[in-house]
Coordinates of C-alpha atoms in Angstrom, one line a residue:
X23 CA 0.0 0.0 0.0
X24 CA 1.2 3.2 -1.2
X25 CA 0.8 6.5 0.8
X26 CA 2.2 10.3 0.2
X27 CA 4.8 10.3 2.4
X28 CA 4.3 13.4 5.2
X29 CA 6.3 15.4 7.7
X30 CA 6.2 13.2 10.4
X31 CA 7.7 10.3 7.9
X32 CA 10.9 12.3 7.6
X33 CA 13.3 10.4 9.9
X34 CA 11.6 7.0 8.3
X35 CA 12.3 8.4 4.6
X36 CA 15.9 9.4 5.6
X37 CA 16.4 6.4 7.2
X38 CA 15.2 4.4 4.0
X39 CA 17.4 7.1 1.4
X40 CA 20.5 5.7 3.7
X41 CA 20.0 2.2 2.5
X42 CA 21.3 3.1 -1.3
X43 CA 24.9 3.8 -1.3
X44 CA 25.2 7.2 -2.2
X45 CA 22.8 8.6 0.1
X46 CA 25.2 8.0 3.3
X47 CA 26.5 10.8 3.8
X48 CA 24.1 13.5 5.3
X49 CA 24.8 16.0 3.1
X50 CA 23.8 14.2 0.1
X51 CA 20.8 13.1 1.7
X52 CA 19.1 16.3 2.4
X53 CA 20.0 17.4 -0.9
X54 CA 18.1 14.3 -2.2
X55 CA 15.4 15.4 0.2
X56 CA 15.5 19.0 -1.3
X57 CA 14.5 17.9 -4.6
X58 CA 11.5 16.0 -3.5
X59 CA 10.1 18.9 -2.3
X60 CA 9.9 20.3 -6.0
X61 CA 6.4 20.1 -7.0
X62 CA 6.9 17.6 -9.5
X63 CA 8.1 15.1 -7.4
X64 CA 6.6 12.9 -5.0
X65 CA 8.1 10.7 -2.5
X66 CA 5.5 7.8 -1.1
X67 CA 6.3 5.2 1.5
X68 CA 5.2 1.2 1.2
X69 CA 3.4 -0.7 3.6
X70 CA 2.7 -4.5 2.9
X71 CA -0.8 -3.8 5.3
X72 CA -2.3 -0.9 6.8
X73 CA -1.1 -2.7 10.8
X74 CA 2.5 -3.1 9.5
X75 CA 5.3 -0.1 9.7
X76 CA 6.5 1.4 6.7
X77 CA 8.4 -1.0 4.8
X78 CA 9.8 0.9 1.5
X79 CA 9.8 4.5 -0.4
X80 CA 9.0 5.1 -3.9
X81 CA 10.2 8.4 -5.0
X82 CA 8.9 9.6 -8.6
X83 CA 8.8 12.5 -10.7
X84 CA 5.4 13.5 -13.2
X85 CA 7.5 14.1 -16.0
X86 CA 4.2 15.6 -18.1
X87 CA 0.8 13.9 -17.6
X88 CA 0.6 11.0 -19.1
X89 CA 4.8 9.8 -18.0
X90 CA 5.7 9.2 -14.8
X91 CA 9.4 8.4 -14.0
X92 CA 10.5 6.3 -10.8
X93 CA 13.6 7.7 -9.6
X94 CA 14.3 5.6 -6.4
X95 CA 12.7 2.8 -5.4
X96 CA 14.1 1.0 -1.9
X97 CA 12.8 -1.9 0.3
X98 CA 13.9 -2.6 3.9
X99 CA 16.3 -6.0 3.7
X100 CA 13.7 -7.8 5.9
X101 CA 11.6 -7.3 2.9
X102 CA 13.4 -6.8 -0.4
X103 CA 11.8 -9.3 -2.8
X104 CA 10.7 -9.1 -6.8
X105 CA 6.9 -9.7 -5.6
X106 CA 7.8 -6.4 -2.8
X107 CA 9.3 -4.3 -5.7
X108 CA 6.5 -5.5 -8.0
X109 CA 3.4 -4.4 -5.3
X110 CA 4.6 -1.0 -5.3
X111 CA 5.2 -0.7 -8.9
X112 CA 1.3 -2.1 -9.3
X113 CA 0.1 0.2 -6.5
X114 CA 1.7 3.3 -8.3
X115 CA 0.0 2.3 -11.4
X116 CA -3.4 2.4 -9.5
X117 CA -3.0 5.4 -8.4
X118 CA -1.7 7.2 -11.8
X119 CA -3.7 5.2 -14.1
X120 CA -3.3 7.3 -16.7
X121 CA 0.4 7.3 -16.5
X122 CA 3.2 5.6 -18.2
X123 CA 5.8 4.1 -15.9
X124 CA 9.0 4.5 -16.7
X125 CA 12.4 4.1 -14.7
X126 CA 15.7 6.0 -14.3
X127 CA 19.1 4.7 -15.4
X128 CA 18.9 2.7 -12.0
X129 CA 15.5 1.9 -11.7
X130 CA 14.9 1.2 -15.4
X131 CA 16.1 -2.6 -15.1
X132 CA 13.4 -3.5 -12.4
X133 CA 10.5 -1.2 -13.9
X134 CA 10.8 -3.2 -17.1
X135 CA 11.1 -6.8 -15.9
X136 CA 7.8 -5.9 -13.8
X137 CA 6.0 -3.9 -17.3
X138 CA 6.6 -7.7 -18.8
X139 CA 5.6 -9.8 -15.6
X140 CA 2.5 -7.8 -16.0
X141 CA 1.7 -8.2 -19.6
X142 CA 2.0 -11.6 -19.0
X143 CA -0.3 -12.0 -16.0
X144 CA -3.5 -13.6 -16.5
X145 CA -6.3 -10.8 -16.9

């Protein structure tokens, strides 16, 4: 489950931008941070159920209307799976059903092996 991350997610969401390796550094991080707060960006964090803590982040940015690019997508280690990765790619479709899904340079690999996971899905 996907939800806009808030305020009050901030040390969660800084906590989650440390797990990628070039986000270690404080510095970098709030940077990072900084850019999210541009309009067209939109940082959310993952829950696997509405009773379990906050799991993952899925930062993105609405390219125009109809592309939306994911730009980090992270997964605690206790959870870090394809079918994780894939449920928040699926719940950002949901909510942007309008949008295209594309990935970065380093989340382009993952975006399109779950694009072809679910063309081949059963309707």
């Amino acid at each position: 489950m996907l939800i806009k991350s808030r305020q009050d997610d901030e040390k969660m969401v800084m906590g989650l931008f440390s797990l990628l390796p070039g986000l270690k550094e404080i510095a970098h991080l709030n940077v990072e941070l900084a850019e999210y707060q541009k309009s067209s960006r939109t940082l959310y964090v993952w829950q696997e159920n509405p009773q379990s803590q906050i799991q993952g982040l899925l930062g993105v940015e609405q390219i125009n209307p109809e592309l939306l690019l994911v730009r980090h997508i992270i997964l605690t280690p206790g959870v870090r799976s394809q079918e994780h990765y894939f449920q928040m790619l699926d719940n950002l479709q949901h909510l942007n059903q309008d949008s295209f899904i594309m990935g970065s340079l380093a989340t382009q690999k993952l975006v399109q092996h779950w694009r072809q996971a679910s063309s081949q899905a059963p309707a």
